[in-house]
Coordinates of C-alpha atoms and ligand atoms in Angstrom, one line a residue:
M1 CA 218.5 142.6 -2.3
H2 CA 222.2 143.1 -3.0
T3 CA 221.8 145.3 -6.2
K4 CA 219.4 147.6 -4.9
R5 CA 221.9 149.3 -2.0
I6 CA 224.7 148.8 -4.5
D7 CA 223.5 151.1 -7.4
K8 CA 223.3 153.6 -4.3
D9 CA 226.9 152.8 -3.1
L10 CA 227.9 152.8 -6.6
A11 CA 227.1 156.3 -7.6
A12 CA 229.1 157.3 -4.9
L13 CA 232.4 156.1 -4.5
P14 CA 234.3 157.8 -6.8
L15 CA 235.9 156.0 -10.3
P16 CA 239.5 155.1 -10.3
P17 CA 241.4 158.0 -12.9
N18 CA 242.4 156.6 -16.4
M19 CA 239.4 153.2 -15.8
R20 CA 238.7 153.0 -19.0
D21 CA 242.8 152.9 -20.6
R22 CA 243.7 150.5 -18.0
E23 CA 240.3 148.4 -19.0
A24 CA 241.3 148.8 -22.7
A25 CA 245.1 147.0 -21.5
W26 CA 243.3 144.3 -20.2
R27 CA 241.4 143.2 -22.8
G28 CA 244.8 143.6 -24.6
F29 CA 245.9 140.9 -22.4
S30 CA 247.9 137.8 -23.0
W31 CA 250.7 135.6 -21.2
D32 CA 252.9 135.6 -23.6
E33 CA 252.8 139.0 -23.9
A34 CA 253.0 139.4 -20.1
R35 CA 256.7 137.5 -20.0
R36 CA 258.4 140.2 -21.8
G37 CA 257.7 141.3 -18.2
L38 CA 260.3 138.9 -17.3
S39 CA 264.0 139.5 -18.1
G40 CA 264.5 134.9 -17.4
L41 CA 267.9 133.8 -16.0
P42 CA 271.1 135.4 -18.4
G43 CA 271.7 131.7 -20.0
G44 CA 268.8 130.6 -19.5
G45 CA 265.5 129.3 -17.6
L46 CA 263.7 131.7 -14.7
N47 CA 264.2 132.3 -11.1
I48 CA 262.3 134.5 -8.8
A49 CA 264.6 135.9 -6.7
Y50 CA 267.2 137.4 -10.5
E51 CA 263.6 138.9 -11.1
A52 CA 263.0 140.0 -8.0
V53 CA 266.6 141.5 -7.5
D54 CA 269.2 141.1 -9.5
R55 CA 268.4 142.6 -12.7
H56 CA 267.0 145.9 -10.2
A57 CA 270.5 145.7 -9.3
L58 CA 272.2 145.4 -12.5
G59 CA 270.3 147.8 -13.5
E60 CA 268.5 151.7 -12.9
R61 CA 267.5 150.7 -9.5
A62 CA 270.1 149.1 -8.2
G63 CA 270.1 152.0 -5.3
H64 CA 267.1 152.3 -5.0
T65 CA 265.3 150.6 -1.8
A66 CA 264.4 147.8 -1.7
L67 CA 263.5 147.3 1.8
R68 CA 262.8 149.6 4.9
L69 CA 263.1 147.5 8.3
L70 CA 260.9 149.1 11.0
S71 CA 262.2 147.1 13.9
A72 CA 260.3 147.7 17.2
D73 CA 262.0 150.0 19.1
G74 CA 262.4 152.5 16.7
R75 CA 264.6 151.9 14.1
R76 CA 264.6 151.9 10.3
R77 CA 266.9 150.7 8.2
N78 CA 266.9 150.9 4.2
I79 CA 268.2 147.9 2.3
H80 CA 268.7 148.8 -1.7
Y81 CA 268.9 147.0 -4.4
D82 CA 272.0 145.9 -4.8
E83 CA 272.9 145.4 -1.5
L84 CA 270.1 142.5 -1.6
R85 CA 271.3 141.4 -4.1
R86 CA 275.0 141.4 -2.6
L87 CA 273.5 140.0 1.3
S88 CA 271.1 137.0 -0.6
N89 CA 273.8 135.9 -3.0
R90 CA 276.0 134.9 0.5
F91 CA 273.0 132.8 2.5
A92 CA 272.7 131.8 -0.8
N93 CA 276.5 130.4 -0.5
V94 CA 275.9 129.9 3.3
L95 CA 273.4 127.1 2.3
T96 CA 276.1 125.6 -0.6
S97 CA 279.0 125.8 1.6
L98 CA 276.6 123.9 3.8
G99 CA 275.8 121.0 0.6
I100 CA 272.2 123.1 0.4
G101 CA 270.9 123.0 -2.6
R102 CA 268.1 122.4 -5.6
G103 CA 265.4 121.0 -4.1
D104 CA 266.3 120.7 -0.3
R105 CA 263.9 122.6 1.8
V106 CA 265.1 125.2 3.9
F107 CA 262.4 126.1 6.9
V108 CA 262.2 129.6 7.9
L109 CA 260.9 130.8 11.8
C110 CA 262.2 134.7 12.4
G111 CA 260.1 137.8 12.9
R112 CA 259.9 139.9 10.1
R113 CA 263.5 141.1 9.9
L114 CA 265.7 141.1 7.7
E115 CA 267.5 137.7 7.8
L116 CA 263.5 136.2 7.0
Y117 CA 264.2 138.2 3.5
L118 CA 267.0 137.4 2.5
A119 CA 266.9 133.5 3.5
V120 CA 263.4 133.5 0.8
L121 CA 265.4 134.9 -1.9
G122 CA 269.3 133.2 -0.9
S123 CA 267.8 129.9 -1.4
F124 CA 266.4 131.2 -4.9
K125 CA 268.9 131.4 -6.4
A126 CA 270.8 128.3 -4.7
G127 CA 267.5 126.6 -6.4
A128 CA 266.3 125.7 -3.1
V129 CA 262.7 125.3 -1.7
V130 CA 261.5 127.8 0.9
S131 CA 259.0 127.9 3.4
P132 CA 258.4 130.5 5.5
L133 CA 256.6 129.6 9.7
F134 CA 255.1 132.1 11.9
S135 CA 257.4 133.3 14.8
A136 CA 254.4 133.1 16.7
F137 CA 254.1 128.8 16.2
G138 CA 253.9 127.0 19.3
P139 CA 256.6 124.5 19.4
E140 CA 254.5 121.3 17.6
P141 CA 253.2 123.2 14.7
I142 CA 256.7 123.4 13.7
A143 CA 257.9 119.8 13.9
T144 CA 255.3 119.4 12.5
R145 CA 255.5 121.8 9.7
V146 CA 259.4 121.0 9.3
Q147 CA 258.6 116.9 9.6
L148 CA 256.2 117.4 7.1
G149 CA 257.9 119.1 4.3
Q150 CA 261.1 117.5 5.5
G151 CA 263.4 120.6 6.0
A152 CA 266.9 119.7 5.8
L153 CA 267.7 123.3 7.1
L154 CA 265.8 125.9 9.5
V155 CA 266.8 129.7 10.5
T156 CA 265.6 130.7 13.5
T157 CA 266.8 133.3 16.0
A158 CA 268.7 132.3 19.6
S159 CA 265.8 132.3 22.1
L160 CA 263.2 131.6 19.4
Y161 CA 265.7 128.0 18.9
R162 CA 265.7 127.8 22.5
R163 CA 261.8 128.1 23.3
K164 CA 260.1 126.5 20.8
V165 CA 263.0 124.6 18.7
A166 CA 265.5 123.1 21.2
A167 CA 263.7 120.5 22.8
M168 CA 261.7 119.1 19.7
R169 CA 265.0 118.0 17.5
A170 CA 265.0 115.1 18.1
Q171 CA 260.9 114.7 15.9
M172 CA 262.8 116.7 12.8
P173 CA 265.1 113.9 11.9
S174 CA 265.6 115.5 8.5
L175 CA 267.3 118.7 9.4
R176 CA 270.3 118.6 9.1
H177 CA 271.3 122.4 10.3
V178 CA 270.0 124.8 12.2
L179 CA 271.6 128.2 11.3
L180 CA 270.8 131.2 14.3
V181 CA 270.4 134.6 13.7
G182 CA 272.0 136.4 16.8
D183 CA 269.0 139.0 18.3
D184 CA 268.3 140.7 21.4
D185 CA 267.8 138.4 24.7
A186 CA 270.7 138.0 26.1
S187 CA 269.5 135.0 28.1
A188 CA 269.7 133.1 24.5
N189 CA 273.2 134.4 23.1
L190 CA 274.3 132.1 20.5
S191 CA 276.7 130.7 22.0
T192 CA 274.2 128.4 24.2
P193 CA 272.1 126.1 21.6
N194 CA 276.2 124.9 21.1
E195 CA 274.8 121.2 19.5
P196 CA 275.8 120.2 16.3
G197 CA 274.4 121.1 13.4
T198 CA 273.0 124.4 15.1
L199 CA 275.8 127.0 13.5
D200 CA 275.4 131.1 13.6
L201 CA 274.4 132.6 10.9
G202 CA 276.8 136.7 11.7
Q203 CA 279.5 134.3 11.2
L204 CA 278.3 132.2 8.4
M205 CA 277.6 135.4 6.1
D206 CA 280.8 137.9 7.1
K207 CA 282.9 135.0 5.2
A208 CA 280.3 134.6 2.2
S209 CA 280.8 135.7 -0.7
D210 CA 278.8 139.0 -2.8
D211 CA 279.0 136.6 -5.3
F212 CA 277.1 133.8 -6.2
A213 CA 275.8 132.1 -9.6
I214 CA 272.3 131.4 -9.5
A215 CA 270.8 128.2 -10.0
P216 CA 269.5 127.2 -13.3
T217 CA 266.6 127.2 -12.4
R218 CA 262.9 126.6 -15.6
P219 CA 259.3 127.7 -14.9
D220 CA 258.5 124.2 -12.8
D221 CA 260.9 124.1 -10.4
P222 CA 259.7 123.5 -7.2
A223 CA 260.7 127.3 -5.2
L224 CA 257.9 127.7 -2.1
L225 CA 256.1 125.3 0.2
H226 CA 253.4 127.3 1.3
F227 CA 251.0 125.9 4.5
T228 CA 247.3 126.7 3.7
S229 CA 245.6 129.1 7.1
G230 CA 244.0 126.0 9.1
T231 CA 240.3 128.1 8.9
T232 CA 238.7 124.7 7.5
G233 CA 240.6 121.6 9.4
T234 CA 244.1 120.3 9.0
P235 CA 246.6 122.8 6.6
K236 CA 247.6 121.7 3.8
G237 CA 251.4 121.9 2.7
A238 CA 251.5 123.7 -1.1
L239 CA 254.1 123.4 -3.3
H240 CA 255.1 126.5 -5.7
V241 CA 257.0 126.5 -8.4
H242 CA 259.4 129.4 -9.9
G243 CA 256.7 130.0 -12.7
A244 CA 255.0 132.2 -10.2
A245 CA 256.8 135.7 -10.5
L246 CA 254.5 135.8 -13.5
T247 CA 251.3 135.9 -11.7
H248 CA 252.6 137.7 -8.9
Y249 CA 254.1 140.2 -11.3
V250 CA 251.3 140.9 -13.8
T251 CA 249.1 141.0 -10.7
G252 CA 251.2 143.6 -8.8
Q253 CA 249.8 145.8 -11.7
Y254 CA 246.4 145.2 -12.4
A255 CA 246.2 144.1 -9.1
L256 CA 247.6 147.0 -7.0
D257 CA 248.9 149.2 -9.5
L258 CA 252.8 149.1 -8.7
H259 CA 254.4 152.0 -10.4
P260 CA 258.5 152.0 -9.7
Q261 CA 258.5 154.8 -7.4
D262 CA 255.6 154.0 -4.9
I263 CA 256.5 153.0 -1.1
Y264 CA 254.2 150.0 -0.6
W265 CA 253.3 148.0 2.5
C266 CA 251.6 144.8 3.0
T267 CA 250.9 143.8 6.4
A268 CA 251.2 140.0 6.2
D269 CA 253.1 137.8 8.3
P270 CA 255.5 136.3 5.9
G271 CA 253.7 133.2 7.6
W272 CA 251.4 133.3 5.5
V273 CA 251.4 133.4 1.3
T274 CA 250.6 137.2 1.6
G275 CA 253.1 137.8 3.4
T276 CA 256.0 136.5 1.1
S277 CA 253.9 136.4 -2.9
Y278 CA 253.2 140.1 -1.6
G279 CA 255.1 141.0 1.1
I280 CA 258.4 140.2 -1.1
I281 CA 257.8 138.5 -4.4
A282 CA 255.9 140.6 -6.7
P283 CA 257.3 144.6 -4.9
L284 CA 260.4 143.7 -6.1
L285 CA 259.2 142.7 -9.0
H286 CA 258.4 146.0 -9.6
G287 CA 261.6 148.0 -8.5
V288 CA 259.3 149.1 -5.9
T289 CA 260.1 150.8 -1.8
S290 CA 258.5 148.3 0.6
I291 CA 257.9 148.7 4.8
I292 CA 258.5 146.2 6.4
D293 CA 257.5 146.4 10.6
E294 CA 258.5 144.7 12.9
A295 CA 256.0 145.2 15.9
E296 CA 252.8 143.9 16.0
F297 CA 249.7 145.5 15.1
D298 CA 248.5 149.0 17.1
A299 CA 246.2 151.2 15.4
E300 CA 247.5 154.3 16.6
H301 CA 250.9 152.7 15.6
W302 CA 249.9 151.2 12.0
Y303 CA 248.6 155.5 11.4
R304 CA 251.3 157.2 11.8
I305 CA 253.5 154.0 9.0
L306 CA 251.4 154.8 7.0
Q307 CA 251.2 159.1 7.5
E308 CA 255.1 158.8 8.1
E309 CA 256.3 156.3 5.5
R310 CA 254.4 157.7 2.8
V311 CA 253.0 154.8 1.8
S312 CA 251.1 155.1 -1.8
V313 CA 250.2 151.3 -1.6
W314 CA 248.5 148.9 1.2
Y315 CA 247.7 145.8 1.1
T316 CA 245.8 144.6 3.9
A317 CA 243.4 142.8 5.0
P318 CA 239.4 142.4 7.0
T319 CA 240.8 142.0 10.3
A320 CA 243.1 144.1 10.4
I321 CA 240.7 147.1 9.0
R322 CA 238.0 145.8 11.4
M323 CA 240.7 146.1 14.8
L324 CA 241.0 149.7 13.2
M325 CA 237.2 150.2 12.9
K326 CA 236.7 148.6 16.2
A327 CA 239.3 151.7 17.6
G328 CA 237.4 154.4 16.2
P329 CA 236.9 157.4 13.5
E330 CA 238.6 159.8 15.8
L331 CA 242.2 157.8 16.5
A332 CA 242.1 158.1 12.2
H333 CA 240.9 161.8 12.1
Q334 CA 244.4 162.3 13.8
F335 CA 246.3 161.6 10.9
H336 CA 247.1 162.4 7.1
F337 CA 247.6 160.4 4.3
P338 CA 248.1 162.0 1.4
A339 CA 250.8 160.0 -0.4
L340 CA 248.2 157.2 -0.6
R341 CA 247.1 156.6 -3.0
F342 CA 245.3 153.0 -3.5
I343 CA 244.2 150.2 -0.6
A344 CA 243.7 146.3 -1.1
S345 CA 242.5 144.0 1.0
V346 CA 242.3 140.0 1.1
G347 CA 242.1 136.6 2.9
E348 CA 238.4 137.1 4.1
P349 CA 235.3 138.6 2.4
L350 CA 235.0 142.7 2.4
N351 CA 232.4 143.8 4.7
P352 CA 230.8 146.8 2.5
E353 CA 230.6 148.6 5.6
A354 CA 235.1 148.8 5.2
V355 CA 234.5 149.5 2.2
W356 CA 232.6 153.2 3.2
W357 CA 234.2 153.4 6.1
G358 CA 238.0 153.2 3.8
A359 CA 235.9 156.3 1.4
D360 CA 234.8 158.4 5.1
V361 CA 237.5 157.8 6.7
L362 CA 240.7 157.6 4.9
G363 CA 239.1 158.8 2.4
L364 CA 239.9 156.2 0.0
P365 CA 237.6 152.9 -1.1
I366 CA 239.5 149.6 0.0
H367 CA 239.8 147.1 -2.4
D368 CA 239.0 143.6 -2.1
N369 CA 240.8 140.9 -4.1
W370 CA 240.6 136.9 -4.0
W371 CA 242.6 133.7 -3.8
Q372 CA 244.1 131.5 -1.6
T373 CA 247.5 129.9 -0.9
E374 CA 246.7 127.5 -3.8
T375 CA 246.2 130.2 -6.0
G376 CA 249.5 131.7 -5.2
G377 CA 248.1 134.9 -6.6
I378 CA 245.4 136.9 -7.0
M379 CA 242.7 136.0 -9.1
I380 CA 239.4 138.0 -8.6
A381 CA 240.2 142.0 -7.7
N382 CA 238.7 145.0 -8.0
T383 CA 240.5 146.9 -9.5
V384 CA 241.8 150.6 -11.2
A385 CA 240.1 149.3 -14.4
M386 CA 237.0 148.9 -12.7
P387 CA 234.4 150.7 -10.4
I388 CA 234.6 149.3 -7.4
K389 CA 230.7 146.9 -6.1
P390 CA 231.3 147.6 -2.6
G391 CA 230.3 143.4 -1.0
S392 CA 232.0 142.0 -3.8
M393 CA 236.0 140.8 -4.6
G394 CA 235.4 142.0 -8.5
K395 CA 236.0 140.1 -11.4
P396 CA 239.0 137.6 -12.3
L397 CA 242.1 139.0 -13.7
P398 CA 242.8 138.8 -17.1
G399 CA 244.4 135.7 -18.2
V400 CA 242.4 134.1 -15.7
E401 CA 239.3 132.4 -16.7
A402 CA 236.4 131.7 -13.6
C403 CA 233.3 130.1 -13.5
I404 CA 230.4 128.7 -11.0
V405 CA 229.9 125.5 -11.7
R406 CA 227.8 122.8 -9.5
H407 CA 229.4 120.3 -8.3
Q408 CA 227.7 117.3 -6.4
A409 CA 229.2 114.3 -5.3
D410 CA 229.1 111.5 -7.7
R411 CA 227.8 113.7 -10.9
P412 CA 229.2 115.1 -13.4
I413 CA 230.6 119.2 -13.0
E414 CA 228.2 121.4 -14.3
V415 CA 229.2 125.2 -15.7
L416 CA 226.9 127.8 -14.2
S417 CA 226.3 130.5 -16.7
D418 CA 222.6 132.1 -15.2
A419 CA 223.7 135.3 -13.5
E420 CA 223.1 135.0 -10.1
A421 CA 223.9 131.7 -9.8
V422 CA 225.0 130.3 -6.9
G423 CA 227.8 127.2 -6.7
E424 CA 231.1 126.7 -6.7
L425 CA 234.3 128.5 -7.7
A426 CA 235.9 127.5 -10.3
L427 CA 238.9 128.6 -12.0
K428 CA 240.2 127.5 -15.8
A429 CA 244.1 125.3 -14.2
G430 CA 247.0 126.6 -16.2
W431 CA 247.4 130.0 -14.8
P432 CA 251.5 130.8 -13.9
S433 CA 251.6 129.9 -9.9
M434 CA 248.8 127.3 -9.3
F435 CA 249.8 124.8 -6.5
R436 CA 251.7 121.7 -8.5
R437 CA 251.7 118.8 -5.0
Y438 CA 249.6 119.1 -1.7
L439 CA 253.0 117.7 0.4
G440 CA 252.1 114.4 1.6
Q441 CA 248.3 114.1 -0.4
D442 CA 247.8 113.4 -3.9
E443 CA 244.6 112.5 -4.1
R444 CA 244.0 115.7 -2.5
Y445 CA 245.2 117.0 -4.8
R446 CA 243.9 115.6 -7.2
K447 CA 240.5 116.0 -6.1
C448 CA 241.1 119.4 -6.7
F449 CA 240.8 119.4 -9.8
S450 CA 237.9 118.1 -12.5
G451 CA 238.7 117.9 -16.4
E452 CA 240.1 121.6 -16.9
L453 CA 239.2 123.4 -14.2
Y454 CA 239.9 123.7 -10.0
L455 CA 237.5 123.6 -7.8
T456 CA 238.3 125.9 -5.0
G457 CA 235.6 125.0 -2.0
D458 CA 234.4 128.8 -1.9
L459 CA 230.9 129.3 -2.7
A460 CA 229.8 132.3 -5.4
R461 CA 227.6 134.1 -7.7
R462 CA 228.4 136.3 -10.8
D463 CA 226.2 138.8 -11.3
A464 CA 224.9 140.3 -14.4
D465 CA 228.1 142.6 -14.5
G466 CA 231.3 140.1 -14.2
Y467 CA 231.5 141.1 -11.0
Y468 CA 231.6 138.0 -8.0
W469 CA 230.2 137.7 -4.6
F470 CA 232.0 135.7 -2.1
V471 CA 228.6 133.1 0.2
G472 CA 230.7 131.5 1.8
R473 CA 232.9 128.5 2.4
A474 CA 231.0 125.5 0.9
D475 CA 231.5 123.9 4.5
D476 CA 230.1 126.5 6.5
V477 CA 227.0 127.0 4.3
I478 CA 224.0 126.4 6.4
K479 CA 221.3 124.6 5.1
S480 CA 217.4 126.0 6.9
S481 CA 214.3 125.4 5.0
G482 CA 215.1 124.5 2.2
H483 CA 217.4 128.3 2.1
L484 CA 221.1 127.8 1.3
I485 CA 222.0 130.3 3.3
G486 CA 226.5 132.2 2.9
P487 CA 227.8 133.4 6.4
F488 CA 228.6 136.5 4.8
E489 CA 226.1 138.5 3.6
V490 CA 224.5 137.8 7.8
E491 CA 227.8 138.5 9.0
S492 CA 227.5 142.1 6.9
A493 CA 224.4 143.0 7.9
L494 CA 225.3 142.3 11.9
M495 CA 228.1 144.8 11.4
E496 CA 225.8 147.0 9.6
H497 CA 224.4 148.2 13.2
P498 CA 227.2 150.7 14.8
A499 CA 227.8 148.8 18.0
V500 CA 228.9 145.6 15.4
A501 CA 232.7 145.4 15.9
E502 CA 232.7 141.4 14.1
A503 CA 230.2 138.6 13.6
A504 CA 230.4 135.4 12.3
V505 CA 227.9 133.1 12.3
I506 CA 227.0 128.8 11.8
G507 CA 224.7 126.3 11.9
K508 CA 223.0 124.6 15.0
P509 CA 220.8 122.2 14.1
D510 CA 217.6 122.0 15.4
E511 CA 215.2 119.1 14.0
M512 CA 212.1 121.2 12.5
V513 CA 214.8 123.3 10.1
G514 CA 217.7 121.5 9.5
E515 CA 220.1 124.5 10.5
V516 CA 219.1 127.3 12.2
V517 CA 222.0 130.4 11.7
K518 CA 223.3 131.3 15.3
A519 CA 225.6 135.2 15.6
F520 CA 228.5 134.9 17.5
V521 CA 229.5 139.4 17.7
S522 CA 231.7 141.0 19.3
L523 CA 230.8 145.4 20.3
K524 CA 233.0 148.0 18.8
R525 CA 234.5 149.8 21.9
G526 CA 232.9 151.2 24.9
I527 CA 229.0 148.8 24.7
E528 CA 227.9 146.7 26.7
A529 CA 226.5 144.0 26.2
S530 CA 223.0 143.2 27.4
E531 CA 219.0 142.1 26.2
A532 CA 218.3 144.9 24.9
L533 CA 221.6 145.3 22.1
R534 CA 220.9 141.6 21.9
A535 CA 217.0 141.3 20.9
E536 CA 218.3 144.8 19.0
L537 CA 220.1 143.0 16.8
L538 CA 217.7 140.6 15.7
G539 CA 215.8 142.4 15.2
H540 CA 218.1 144.6 12.6
A541 CA 218.9 141.3 11.2
R542 CA 215.5 139.7 10.8
K543 CA 214.7 143.6 9.3
R544 CA 217.1 143.1 6.6
L545 CA 217.4 139.7 5.7
G546 CA 214.2 138.5 6.7
A547 CA 212.8 135.4 9.1
A548 CA 214.3 132.4 7.4
V549 CA 218.1 134.0 6.6
A550 CA 218.2 136.0 9.8
P551 CA 220.1 134.3 13.5
K552 CA 217.9 133.0 16.0
E553 CA 220.1 133.5 18.5
I554 CA 223.4 135.9 19.5
A555 CA 226.1 135.1 21.1
F556 CA 228.7 137.9 22.0
L557 CA 232.6 137.1 22.5
P558 CA 234.9 140.0 23.4
T559 CA 237.0 139.0 20.6
L560 CA 236.3 136.1 18.0
P561 CA 238.6 132.4 17.7
R562 CA 241.0 133.6 14.4
T563 CA 243.4 132.3 12.3
R564 CA 247.4 133.8 12.1
S565 CA 246.4 135.2 8.8
G566 CA 243.7 136.3 10.5
K567 CA 240.4 134.5 9.6
I568 CA 237.6 134.5 11.9
M569 CA 237.6 130.2 12.7
R570 CA 233.4 129.0 12.4
R571 CA 234.6 125.3 13.2
L572 CA 235.7 126.4 16.2
L573 CA 232.3 128.0 17.0
K574 CA 230.5 124.9 15.8
A575 CA 232.3 122.4 17.6
R576 CA 232.4 124.5 21.1
E577 CA 228.2 125.4 20.8
L578 CA 228.4 121.3 19.3
G579 CA 230.8 120.5 22.3
L580 CA 232.8 118.4 19.3
P581 CA 236.3 117.7 19.7
E582 CA 238.0 121.2 18.9
G583 CA 239.7 119.4 15.5
D584 CA 243.3 121.0 14.2
L585 CA 244.3 124.4 16.3
S586 CA 248.0 124.9 15.3
T587 CA 247.2 128.5 13.4
L588 CA 244.8 129.5 16.6
E589 CA 246.1 132.6 17.4
E590 CA 246.3 133.0 20.9
G591 CA 243.8 134.4 23.7
A592 CA 241.1 133.5 20.8
Ligands
ATP1 P1 242.1 125.6 5.5 O1 242.8 125.6 3.3 O2 243.6 125.3 5.7 O3 240.9 125.5 5.7 P2 242.4 129.2 4.2 O4 241.7 128.3 2.7 O5 241.9 129.7 4.9 O6 242.7 127.2 5.2 P3 243.7 130.6 3.0 O7 244.6 129.2 1.5 O8 245.0 131.6 4.1 O9 243.6 129.4 3.4 O10 242.7 130.9 2.3 C1 242.4 130.7 1.4 C2 240.5 131.0 1.8 O11 240.9 132.8 2.0 C3 239.6 131.7 -0.3 O12 239.5 129.4 -0.1 C4 238.9 131.8 1.7 O13 237.5 131.1 1.6 C5 238.8 132.9 1.6 N1 239.7 133.8 1.2 C6 240.6 134.8 0.8 N2 240.3 135.7 0.4 C7 238.4 136.4 0.9 C8 237.9 138.0 -0.4 N3 238.7 138.0 -0.4 N4 236.8 137.0 -0.7 C9 236.3 136.2 0.4 N5 236.9 135.2 1.1 C10 238.8 134.7 0.6
MG2 MG1 241.4 126.5 1.4

């Protein structure tokens, strides 16, 4: 079924320029060769911040803009590489002066503002392990994460401190210092939280020196702590190392096609791994200019950024694309994007409709890619070295070996080599950005590995051309009358209907067939839910998927519950449907 549609589609999508040359470059890939793209610390060792900032700042790109910060009130501030070097040195000096150093954990809780970037880079320089959190987290999720990570220092704004941290301070005994960033909230001026260990970051930065001797970290030294999205359960804390920079560098090149003159925009919040790996590290490693927008999503505002900042490479997520689609093509057509060269998406499966929408409305198809907090960087992608197959995650990147396995309790893992076989997606362990621990969950970490394979927990299939297709999370797959039904296929079929903005399906226990498919659908702007529409959607799905796979029930919702990283929380829809406990909702976005 897929193959037929895709053949038709493929012929209509333009092939990437120089595709053959780029394919050839892939074939010659080796990690050893790739390592030459990084310079290493003078005197030995590897530190992400040196690779990302200092080596550019000490060379020809010193005056090139590294970060362009767009603040909510419309101000625009350019920070060039040498300024970033000096400011991150200052932050590292502040940490050192407070006794924070190698292996200490630094948490950052502030919006997308300069201090966040300085805290991340300065922590790398000091050898500390940094963990950015979503600033929209409530007090409880913040305290739990700081406690689990044994945070020694927290960087936050005065108003976030007052609203979310102050009352929880007793629950975070590991926290020795809080550094406050001034913000525009007059009621929260810096002198308010006059508590021991709570200091004004601005004052400390003013006094600190521009020079800092970067800690001689090694590739295996911890650098980053990231919490998973909590889509399938309680978020896990995944620990990453400085050596991950090599994956970020390589994937910045192969998966995002970054070039030195690019204006690059990653829309992910650094509280999610994408916002750090590809919102901070990868673009800086390539010496490009990153757009950093402080404001929340708004379709018109986003189109304006793409147009006015002349964004050339854009990395975003299906949820944002669906929201743009929901806003309608007329809005997009008021803007022009001549500078835009490459668009990529991650986080959830990208429905074929979204790939087509990109081609039709933005003038470029969207390249889906797949990875996880645990993998630390992009593993499978549609890239400039291959034709896009809409609905597919693409092919494993150079240096990544993927396979499909059958993984059943108490049985040895079996690698399924036949094309189209559905099984768990596994990766050969050992790529540079692989996570090294789940904090506090050693047994769970061990269970992710079998022999030399890392088991991802996602189900997929590989086609005869070597493209991988996402089927669903192992937890979300529906079993009905002996069929295994992947939610993605059903959701994509529903999304083809012009009335549907978003869809999520779950399995509902049924005595006769095991589980039946129930769909939750949110409609495009201006479309009313009705019995007639419900019947039409059920009919459309049956026609597309066949009666065995199509949903038996459809419920209309104004929006679907999603995580702060934009992933639909099917487990919550299921728990609500079955009247079961809702579980860990620390990452649930408000209003869902
Ligand atoms: P948790 O592990 O806490 O349940 P999570 O798995 O959503 O949350 P992340 O690490 O942020 O946390 O997300 C990785 C997962 O997102 C992948 O395992 C996969 O299920 C999904 N995902 C990411 N990119 C894609 C993609 N391009 N296509 C399909 N699924 C994707
Ligand atoms: Mg996960």
